[in-house]
Amino acid sequence: MVEAVEGVAVVLAVSLTESKAPFALSATAPAADATRVSIEVPVVPPAQDTAATPQPAIPAAPASPAPPAPSAETPAPLEARQPGLRALVIDPGHGGDDAGVHGPAEALEKQLTLEIARRLKGLIETRLGVRVVMTRDDDRAVTLDERDSIANNSKADLFISIHVNGSLASKVAGAEVYSMQLDREGEDAKRDAAASEVVLPTVGGGSRTINVIRWDLAQAPHVDASAAFASMLEEELRKHVPMGPLPLQQEPMRVLAGANMPAALVEVGYLTNPAQAKEIQSDNFQNLVAQALYDAVLRFRGYLETVQAR
Amino acid sequence: MNIKRLLPIGVAVIAIGLAAWGASRILERVVSPVPTQSSVPAASAPAASVPHIIATLYYATEDGQTLAAVKREVPLAEGARAQGRQILEGQLAPAPEPYLSVIPPGTQLRAFYITERGDAFVDLSSEVSTAHPGGSTNELLTVHAIVNVVTANLATVQRVQILIDGKEADTLAGHVDLRRPFARQVLLARNP
């Protein structure tokens, strides 16, 4: 299941298939010249009340900007967590030293992604009652592995990465959505995911089944659900904002590869188009994008419930 | 001198001249020096005496959305590895009008090698990342162009991995996963 490769860090993403109870994983490396690393997987009994599950610290929502008004088709706020979609990770692209695409008048991708992410977070928390985790909530550098780690450790059900695009041609404009494209190794991992189940005894008796998959292939079992989510994102964005020439694509996107949950990356528009750059910085455009992403999340919640009911 | 005796000699001289001219043209096509008025421009400014081949290089179209496969001359080299170096050097040179280069300016080819399994490694200087303009579209075009230019011109290459400053890299600008090699069929979709 895990090959010993000299000089290579092997990271495992663990998926719980029978319970979503808290789960701890620790690795110990012996002497520096040792050739083996042991990994201990302590197992705790499943929580009786999933609502009491400890949650990671969620960055405080900003005082501004305010989320847009609910649309007619949006349901009323829900107090209880819904089955199917319990936690969502929003990933504002870039940050810190990595400014992303530079637009006119010092507009930076890293700032715009954070602004849109905050609007989406406010919408989802207030209207869906779903726990939201941000991979960053200020201007800091977060590596792509750290973003995946935050998502996987949060045991989120959905991951959405927000970006602003750039083109060599200044006329290009419009939003685009990406989901993960697997190579041959990824296809093998997807096929073998079910076969990689490990049954472990629990402290209180009984057993629990977990799936073990390499971190860089963690997205493999979720590509179909991710493609479905990407389609929903594209359809909802199309209702609100202009779409780019290639609105829906599957590519080997690095931040999606390690997400052990359905995941998609959204490029909300082109910062290299002067007219669109001005638009992307406006409250109206950012609210429209947040609304579109919210609507897609809402649809995907229904998709998850349907799949889980089978 | 008798004209009847000179006529066959003249015909023979002309025939030999035509044959020599034809043979030289055939040789030129096999190992082609740069023609002065060529419809296939050279990717870089080579010495006139250096034989060349015609390679397929990849540039962004004017709309910045897709890659165009453009035939250009690059110096002939001995063996796939050396030829690959010449082709990549041509790819790193400025794009011909009206196309746009998808490789950041200042990027240098540090090394190129091919394993027995057909895995090619393209080792580029750090400018390919530090000078990259960013954005998923730009980054995909850069990666696709590098992978395409190797796989389209070197039949023995099955997969391509991009290295930066001799090391494996995560991404060029935060989007496309570079940790594993790209198979040739994966990246041809963006060709026009």
Tab-separated table of C-alpha atoms in Angstrom, chain B residues 43-44 84-93 108-109:
chain	number	residue	atom	x	y	z
B	43	ALA	CA	13.597	29.665	-34.355
B	44	SER	CA	16.930	31.373	-33.663
B	84	GLY	CA	15.797	17.731	-27.884
B	85	ARG	CA	18.064	20.427	-26.496
B	86	GLN	CA	18.089	22.224	-29.837
B	87	ILE	CA	14.298	22.011	-30.125
B	88	LEU	CA	13.807	23.352	-26.597
B	89	GLU	CA	16.276	26.180	-27.239
B	90	GLY	CA	14.159	27.047	-30.243
B	91	GLN	CA	11.016	26.948	-28.093
B	92	LEU	CA	12.572	29.352	-25.582
B	93	ALA	CA	13.424	31.877	-28.306
B	108	GLN	CA	17.177	29.204	-19.779
B	109	LEU	CA	17.409	25.500	-20.533
